[in-house]
Coordinates of N, CA and C and ligand atoms in Angstrom, one line a residue:
M1 N 3.4 24.3 -96.5 CA 3.4 22.6 -97.0 C 4.7 22.0 -97.7
K2 N 4.7 23.0 -98.2 CA 5.7 22.0 -99.5 C 6.6 21.4 -98.0
T3 N 7.4 22.5 -97.6 CA 8.8 21.5 -96.2 C 8.5 20.9 -95.7
T4 N 7.2 20.7 -94.9 CA 6.9 19.4 -95.1 C 6.9 18.0 -95.4
N5 N 6.8 18.5 -96.8 CA 6.3 17.4 -97.7 C 8.2 16.4 -98.0
M6 N 9.0 17.4 -98.5 CA 10.5 17.2 -98.5 C 11.3 16.3 -97.1
L7 N 11.2 17.5 -96.6 CA 10.9 17.0 -95.3 C 11.1 14.8 -94.2
T8 N 9.3 15.4 -94.3 CA 8.5 13.7 -94.3 C 9.9 12.6 -94.2
P9 N 10.0 12.7 -95.9 CA 10.7 11.0 -96.4 C 12.0 11.4 -96.1
L10 N 12.6 11.9 -95.7 CA 14.1 12.4 -95.3 C 14.0 11.5 -93.6
L11 N 13.3 12.6 -93.6 CA 12.0 11.1 -92.0 C 12.8 10.7 -91.8
A12 N 12.3 10.3 -93.0 CA 11.2 8.5 -92.4 C 12.5 7.9 -92.5
A13 N 13.5 8.1 -94.2 CA 15.0 7.6 -94.3 C 16.0 7.7 -93.0
G14 N 15.7 7.7 -92.0 CA 16.7 8.5 -91.6 C 16.4 7.6 -90.0
I15 N 15.1 7.1 -90.3 CA 14.6 6.5 -89.0 C 14.5 5.5 -89.5
L16 N 14.5 4.8 -90.9 CA 15.1 3.6 -91.6 C 16.9 3.6 -91.7
A17 N 17.5 4.0 -91.2 CA 18.9 3.6 -91.7 C 19.0 3.2 -90.1
I18 N 19.1 4.3 -88.6 CA 19.1 3.5 -87.7 C 18.1 2.3 -88.0
S19 N 17.6 1.4 -87.6 CA 16.2 -0.1 -87.4 C 17.4 -0.4 -87.7
S20 N 17.9 0.1 -89.4 CA 18.4 -0.6 -90.2 C 20.2 -1.1 -89.6
A21 N 20.7 -0.2 -88.7 CA 22.3 -0.4 -88.0 C 21.6 -2.0 -87.4
I22 N 20.4 -1.3 -86.5 CA 19.7 -2.5 -85.3 C 19.9 -4.0 -86.0
A23 N 19.1 -3.6 -86.9 CA 18.9 -4.6 -87.6 C 20.1 -5.8 -87.9
L24 N 21.3 -4.9 -88.7 CA 22.9 -5.3 -89.0 C 23.0 -6.6 -87.8
A25 N 23.0 -5.1 -86.6 CA 23.9 -5.6 -85.6 C 22.8 -7.2 -85.1
D26 N 22.1 -7.4 -85.0 CA 20.9 -7.8 -85.1 C 20.0 -9.0 -85.3
P27 N 20.3 -9.4 -85.6 CA 19.4 -10.4 -87.3 C 17.8 -10.8 -86.9
G28 N 17.8 -10.6 -85.8 CA 16.6 -11.5 -84.8 C 15.8 -9.9 -84.0
H29 N 16.4 -9.2 -84.6 CA 15.5 -7.7 -83.4 C 15.6 -8.3 -82.2
G30 N 16.5 -8.9 -81.9 CA 16.1 -8.8 -79.6 C 14.8 -10.1 -79.6
L31 N 14.4 -11.0 -80.8 CA 13.4 -12.1 -80.7 C 13.6 -13.0 -80.2
P32 N 12.9 -14.1 -79.9 CA 13.5 -15.2 -79.2 C 13.6 -15.9 -80.9
G33 N 14.8 -15.8 -81.5 CA 15.0 -17.0 -82.6 C 15.4 -16.0 -83.4
E34 N 15.5 -16.6 -84.3 CA 16.1 -15.7 -85.6 C 14.8 -16.4 -87.2
P35 N 15.6 -15.3 -88.6 CA 15.2 -15.0 -89.1 C 15.3 -16.7 -90.1
G36 N 14.7 -17.9 -90.9 CA 14.8 -18.8 -91.0 C 15.3 -18.8 -92.5
T37 N 15.3 -20.1 -92.9 CA 15.4 -20.2 -93.9 C 14.9 -21.9 -94.8
A38 N 14.6 -21.1 -96.5 CA 13.5 -22.8 -96.5 C 13.8 -24.3 -96.6
E39 N 15.1 -24.5 -96.7 CA 15.6 -25.7 -97.1 C 15.6 -26.3 -95.1
N40 N 15.5 -25.3 -94.2 CA 14.7 -25.0 -92.8 C 13.6 -26.3 -92.3
V41 N 12.8 -25.4 -93.5 CA 10.4 -25.3 -92.7 C 10.9 -26.7 -92.0
D42 N 10.4 -26.4 -91.2 CA 9.9 -28.2 -90.0 C 8.2 -28.3 -90.4
R43 N 7.3 -26.9 -90.6 CA 6.0 -26.9 -91.1 C 5.5 -26.0 -91.5
T44 N 4.4 -25.7 -91.8 CA 4.3 -24.3 -92.4 C 3.2 -23.8 -92.3
I45 N 2.0 -23.0 -92.0 CA 0.9 -22.3 -90.8 C 0.7 -21.1 -91.6
E46 N -1.2 -21.8 -92.0 CA -1.8 -19.6 -93.1 C -1.9 -19.7 -91.9
I47 N -1.9 -18.6 -92.6 CA -3.1 -17.5 -91.2 C -3.5 -16.5 -92.6
D48 N -4.5 -16.3 -92.0 CA -5.6 -14.7 -93.1 C -5.5 -13.3 -92.3
M49 N -5.7 -12.5 -92.8 CA -6.1 -11.8 -91.8 C -7.0 -10.7 -92.9
T50 N -7.9 -10.5 -91.8 CA -9.0 -9.5 -92.5 C -8.6 -8.1 -91.8
E51 N -10.5 -8.1 -91.6 CA -10.9 -6.2 -90.4 C -11.0 -6.4 -89.1
M52 N -10.7 -6.7 -88.2 CA -9.1 -6.1 -88.3 C -8.6 -7.5 -86.7
A53 N -8.6 -8.8 -87.5 CA -8.2 -10.5 -87.2 C -6.8 -11.1 -87.9
F54 N -6.8 -11.6 -87.0 CA -5.9 -13.0 -87.3 C -6.2 -14.0 -87.2
D55 N -6.2 -14.7 -88.4 CA -7.4 -16.7 -87.6 C -6.3 -17.6 -88.3
P56 N -5.5 -17.8 -87.9 CA -5.6 -18.4 -85.5 C -5.2 -17.1 -86.2
D57 N -5.7 -16.4 -83.7 CA -4.7 -16.0 -83.4 C -4.2 -16.5 -82.2
V58 N -4.2 -17.9 -81.8 CA -3.0 -18.1 -81.4 C -1.8 -19.8 -81.9
I59 N -0.9 -19.8 -81.9 CA 0.1 -20.2 -82.5 C 1.2 -21.1 -81.8
E60 N 0.9 -22.6 -81.8 CA 2.4 -22.9 -80.9 C 2.7 -23.7 -81.9
V61 N 3.9 -23.4 -80.3 CA 5.1 -23.8 -81.7 C 6.3 -24.4 -81.0
Q62 N 8.0 -25.2 -81.4 CA 8.1 -26.1 -80.4 C 9.4 -25.7 -80.8
E63 N 10.7 -25.3 -79.8 CA 12.4 -24.4 -79.4 C 12.3 -25.1 -81.1
D64 N 13.4 -24.3 -81.2 CA 13.8 -25.1 -82.8 C 13.4 -25.1 -84.3
E65 N 11.9 -24.5 -83.9 CA 11.5 -25.7 -84.1 C 11.0 -24.7 -85.9
T66 N 11.2 -24.4 -87.1 CA 10.7 -23.8 -88.4 C 10.3 -23.2 -88.4
I67 N 9.8 -22.1 -88.8 CA 8.1 -21.7 -89.2 C 7.6 -21.1 -90.6
R68 N 7.0 -21.6 -92.0 CA 6.8 -21.0 -92.6 C 5.2 -19.9 -92.1
F69 N 5.9 -19.4 -92.9 CA 4.4 -18.5 -92.5 C 3.6 -17.7 -93.0
V70 N 2.3 -18.3 -93.4 CA 2.1 -18.2 -95.4 C 1.2 -16.5 -95.3
V71 N 0.8 -16.0 -95.5 CA 0.1 -14.7 -94.4 C -0.6 -15.0 -96.1
T72 N -1.9 -14.2 -95.5 CA -3.3 -13.9 -97.1 C -3.9 -12.7 -95.4
N73 N -3.7 -11.9 -97.6 CA -4.7 -10.8 -96.8 C -6.2 -11.2 -97.4
S74 N -6.2 -10.8 -97.2 CA -8.8 -11.9 -97.0 C -9.0 -10.7 -96.9
G75 N -8.4 -9.5 -96.7 CA -9.3 -7.8 -96.2 C -9.9 -6.7 -97.4
R76 N -9.8 -6.0 -96.9 CA -10.3 -5.1 -98.0 C -9.3 -3.5 -97.2
F77 N -9.1 -3.3 -96.4 CA -7.3 -2.3 -96.5 C -6.3 -2.9 -95.8
V78 N -5.2 -3.0 -96.9 CA -4.1 -2.9 -96.5 C -3.4 -3.4 -95.0
H79 N -3.4 -4.8 -94.9 CA -2.4 -5.6 -93.4 C -1.0 -5.6 -93.5
E80 N -0.6 -6.0 -91.8 CA 0.9 -6.4 -92.6 C 1.0 -7.7 -90.8
F81 N 2.0 -9.2 -91.0 CA 2.5 -9.9 -90.1 C 3.5 -9.3 -89.7
N82 N 3.5 -8.9 -89.1 CA 4.2 -8.5 -87.7 C 5.2 -9.4 -86.2
L83 N 5.9 -10.3 -86.7 CA 6.6 -10.8 -85.8 C 7.5 -10.0 -84.8
G84 N 6.9 -9.8 -84.4 CA 7.0 -9.1 -82.3 C 6.9 -9.0 -81.6
T85 N 7.0 -7.8 -80.8 CA 6.3 -7.7 -79.1 C 5.3 -5.6 -79.2
R86 N 5.5 -6.0 -78.3 CA 5.0 -4.6 -78.2 C 5.7 -3.0 -78.3
E87 N 7.4 -3.7 -78.0 CA 7.9 -2.8 -78.0 C 7.9 -2.6 -79.5
T88 N 8.2 -3.4 -79.9 CA 9.0 -3.8 -80.7 C 8.1 -3.5 -82.3
W89 N 6.5 -3.2 -81.9 CA 5.6 -3.4 -82.3 C 5.7 -1.1 -82.3
R90 N 5.6 -0.9 -81.2 CA 5.3 1.1 -80.7 C 6.2 1.4 -81.5
S91 N 7.4 1.1 -82.2 CA 8.6 2.0 -82.6 C 8.0 1.1 -84.1
H92 N 7.5 0.1 -84.5 CA 7.0 0.5 -86.1 C 6.3 1.1 -86.8
A93 N 5.2 1.3 -85.4 CA 4.8 2.1 -86.0 C 4.7 3.1 -86.4
D94 N 5.3 3.6 -85.8 CA 5.8 5.7 -85.8 C 5.9 5.3 -87.0
E95 N 7.4 4.0 -88.5 CA 6.9 4.5 -89.4 C 6.1 4.5 -89.8
M96 N 5.1 3.6 -89.8 CA 3.6 3.0 -90.3 C 3.8 4.0 -90.6
R97 N 3.3 4.6 -89.4 CA 1.9 6.4 -89.7 C 3.4 6.9 -90.4
Q98 N 4.7 7.2 -90.3 CA 5.0 8.4 -91.3 C 4.6 7.8 -92.7
M99 N 4.8 6.5 -92.9 CA 4.8 5.6 -95.1 C 3.3 7.0 -95.9
M100 N 2.3 6.8 -94.5 CA 0.9 6.5 -95.0 C 1.1 8.7 -94.7
Q101 N 1.7 9.2 -93.7 CA 1.5 10.9 -94.1 C 2.5 11.3 -95.1
S102 N 3.0 10.5 -95.7 CA 3.9 10.5 -96.6 C 3.1 10.6 -98.4
G103 N 2.2 9.6 -97.7 CA 1.6 9.7 -99.4 C 2.7 7.8 -99.8
M104 N 3.4 6.8 -98.6 CA 4.1 5.3 -99.5 C 2.8 4.7 -99.3
M105 N 1.6 5.0 -98.0 CA 1.1 4.0 -98.8 C -0.4 4.9 -97.9
T106 N -1.4 4.3 -98.6 CA -2.4 4.3 -98.0 C -3.4 3.6 -97.1
T107 N -5.0 2.8 -96.9 CA -5.3 2.1 -95.9 C -5.7 0.9 -97.4
R108 N -5.5 1.2 -98.9 CA -6.0 0.6 -99.4 C -4.8 -0.3 -100.3
E109 N -3.2 1.3 -100.5 CA -2.3 0.1 -101.2 C -1.2 0.9 -100.7
I110 N -0.8 -0.1 -101.1 CA 1.1 0.4 -101.5 C 1.5 0.9 -102.4
R111 N 2.1 1.8 -101.5 CA 3.0 2.4 -103.5 C 4.7 2.1 -103.2
H112 N 4.9 0.5 -104.0 CA 5.8 1.2 -103.9 C 6.3 1.2 -104.2
D113 N 6.9 2.2 -105.5 CA 7.8 2.5 -105.8 C 7.7 4.1 -104.7
R114 N 6.8 4.8 -103.7 CA 8.0 5.9 -103.2 C 8.1 5.6 -101.6
M115 N 8.4 4.1 -101.9 CA 8.5 3.1 -101.1 C 10.0 3.7 -101.0
R116 N 10.1 2.9 -102.0 CA 11.5 3.1 -102.6 C 12.4 3.4 -102.5
E117 N 11.5 5.3 -103.0 CA 12.8 6.3 -103.8 C 13.2 7.0 -102.3
A118 N 12.2 6.1 -101.3 CA 12.5 6.8 -100.0 C 13.5 5.7 -99.0
D119 N 13.9 4.4 -100.1 CA 14.9 3.9 -99.1 C 13.7 3.0 -98.4
M120 N 12.3 3.0 -98.3 CA 11.2 2.5 -96.5 C 11.0 0.7 -97.1
M121 N 11.5 0.5 -98.3 CA 10.8 -0.8 -99.1 C 11.1 -2.0 -97.2
H122 N 9.9 -2.1 -97.7 CA 9.4 -3.6 -95.9 C 10.3 -4.9 -96.2
E123 N 11.7 -4.9 -96.2 CA 12.2 -6.1 -96.8 C 12.2 -7.0 -95.2
D124 N 11.8 -6.6 -93.9 CA 12.6 -8.0 -92.8 C 12.1 -8.6 -92.9
P125 N 13.0 -9.7 -92.4 CA 12.8 -11.7 -92.3 C 11.5 -11.9 -91.6
N126 N 11.6 -10.5 -90.5 CA 10.4 -11.1 -89.7 C 8.8 -10.5 -89.6
S127 N 9.0 -9.2 -90.8 CA 7.0 -9.1 -91.6 C 7.2 -9.2 -92.7
V128 N 5.3 -9.1 -93.5 CA 5.3 -9.0 -94.7 C 4.6 -7.6 -94.3
L129 N 4.1 -6.5 -95.1 CA 3.1 -5.4 -95.8 C 1.9 -6.0 -96.8
L130 N 1.4 -6.1 -97.6 CA 0.5 -6.6 -97.6 C -0.5 -5.7 -98.1
T131 N -1.5 -6.4 -99.2 CA -2.9 -5.6 -99.6 C -3.5 -6.3 -99.8
P132 N -4.9 -6.2 -100.5 CA -5.8 -6.6 -100.6 C -6.6 -8.3 -101.1
G133 N -5.9 -9.2 -101.3 CA -6.2 -10.6 -102.5 C -4.6 -11.1 -102.6
D134 N -3.7 -10.8 -101.7 CA -1.6 -10.9 -101.2 C -1.9 -11.8 -100.3
T135 N -0.9 -12.4 -101.2 CA -0.1 -13.2 -100.3 C 1.6 -12.9 -100.2
G136 N 1.6 -12.9 -98.6 CA 3.4 -13.3 -98.4 C 3.1 -14.1 -97.7
E137 N 5.0 -14.1 -96.9 CA 5.7 -15.4 -95.8 C 6.8 -14.6 -95.0
V138 N 7.0 -15.7 -93.8 CA 7.9 -15.9 -92.7 C 8.5 -15.9 -92.5
I139 N 10.1 -16.2 -92.9 CA 10.7 -18.4 -92.0 C 10.9 -17.2 -90.9
W140 N 11.3 -18.5 -89.9 CA 10.8 -18.1 -88.6 C 12.0 -18.7 -87.8
T141 N 13.1 -19.3 -86.9 CA 13.4 -20.1 -86.5 C 12.9 -19.9 -85.2
F142 N 11.8 -20.6 -84.0 CA 12.2 -19.6 -82.6 C 12.7 -20.8 -82.1
S143 N 13.4 -20.0 -80.4 CA 14.6 -20.2 -79.9 C 14.3 -19.7 -78.5
G144 N 14.8 -20.6 -77.9 CA 14.4 -20.4 -75.8 C 13.7 -19.4 -76.1
S145 N 13.4 -18.6 -75.1 CA 11.9 -17.5 -74.3 C 12.0 -16.9 -74.2
G146 N 10.9 -15.6 -74.4 CA 10.5 -14.6 -74.3 C 9.6 -14.6 -75.0
E147 N 8.8 -13.5 -74.8 CA 7.5 -12.8 -75.6 C 8.3 -12.9 -76.6
I148 N 6.9 -12.7 -78.3 CA 6.3 -13.2 -78.7 C 5.5 -13.4 -80.0
G149 N 4.5 -13.1 -80.9 CA 3.2 -12.2 -80.4 C 4.1 -12.5 -82.3
F150 N 2.3 -11.7 -82.8 CA 2.1 -11.1 -83.9 C 1.7 -10.0 -84.7
G151 N 1.5 -9.9 -84.8 CA 0.9 -8.1 -85.2 C 0.3 -7.1 -86.5
C152 N 0.0 -6.5 -86.3 CA -0.8 -5.8 -87.8 C 0.1 -4.1 -87.1
N153 N 0.5 -3.1 -87.8 CA 1.3 -2.7 -87.4 C 0.5 -1.0 -88.3
V154 N -0.8 -1.5 -89.6 CA -0.7 -0.8 -90.3 C -2.2 0.3 -89.5
P155 N -1.3 2.5 -88.9 CA -2.4 2.6 -87.9 C -3.8 2.3 -87.0
G156 N -3.7 2.0 -86.0 CA -5.3 2.0 -85.4 C -5.1 0.1 -85.9
H157 N -4.6 -0.5 -85.9 CA -4.9 -2.1 -86.5 C -5.0 -2.9 -85.2
L158 N -3.9 -2.8 -84.8 CA -3.3 -3.2 -83.8 C -4.0 -3.4 -82.1
E159 N -4.2 -1.9 -82.2 CA -5.9 -0.9 -81.3 C -6.5 -1.3 -80.7
A160 N -7.1 -1.8 -82.8 CA -8.0 -2.3 -82.8 C -8.2 -4.5 -83.1
G161 N -7.6 -4.6 -82.3 CA -7.3 -5.8 -81.9 C -6.6 -7.1 -82.6
M162 N -6.3 -6.2 -83.5 CA -5.3 -7.5 -85.0 C -3.8 -7.7 -83.8
V163 N -4.2 -9.1 -83.5 CA -2.6 -8.8 -82.9 C -3.1 -10.9 -82.6
G164 N -2.2 -11.5 -82.7 CA -2.0 -12.5 -81.9 C -1.0 -13.4 -81.1
D165 N -1.1 -13.9 -80.4 CA -0.4 -14.4 -79.6 C 0.5 -16.1 -80.3
I166 N 2.3 -16.6 -79.8 CA 3.0 -17.2 -80.0 C 3.5 -17.9 -78.8
E167 N 3.0 -19.4 -78.2 CA 3.7 -20.0 -76.7 C 4.6 -21.0 -77.6
I168 N 5.4 -20.2 -77.8 CA 7.0 -21.2 -77.4 C 7.1 -22.5 -76.4
Q169 N 7.0 -23.9 -76.7 CA 7.2 -25.3 -76.2 C 8.5 -25.4 -75.9
G170 N 8.9 -25.4 -74.2 CA 10.8 -25.7 -74.5 C 10.8 -27.5 -74.9
Ligands
CU1 CU1 -4.3 -5.0 -90.5

């Protein structure tokens, strides 16, 4: 078992290196829009996370609008607000599964020290991972059309319905 414990973080770091390279080439992760800045915020939307839902779970935004999502975890488990698509979530979910397997997070806790050691800090501009009671934010400028929504990639949560829609009004 010792070999597995040593290999998993290495494997995870490798995967992160690949996704960081993609992120550098495309700061918007191929999503409609790009990370926004605080000085450009047009509107703040508060989102509450519980087991297993977002409230609200449908959001309308205008094209070129910059939204500050203020996300609170009011649940009992770790939850994530992640702007993306079914496709981006699928690959991110594997990362999360590995983080759990290697002890970087549990269902109720995030071990920031272990994540840092494995170079797996979650600082993507399109997502925030929160322990119960915590609040975080994501600022995003929406542009163009295309599929985008928000989901929680903690293993099992998306499948349990922890997902929301964003409609971009042109
Ligand atoms: Cu969740």
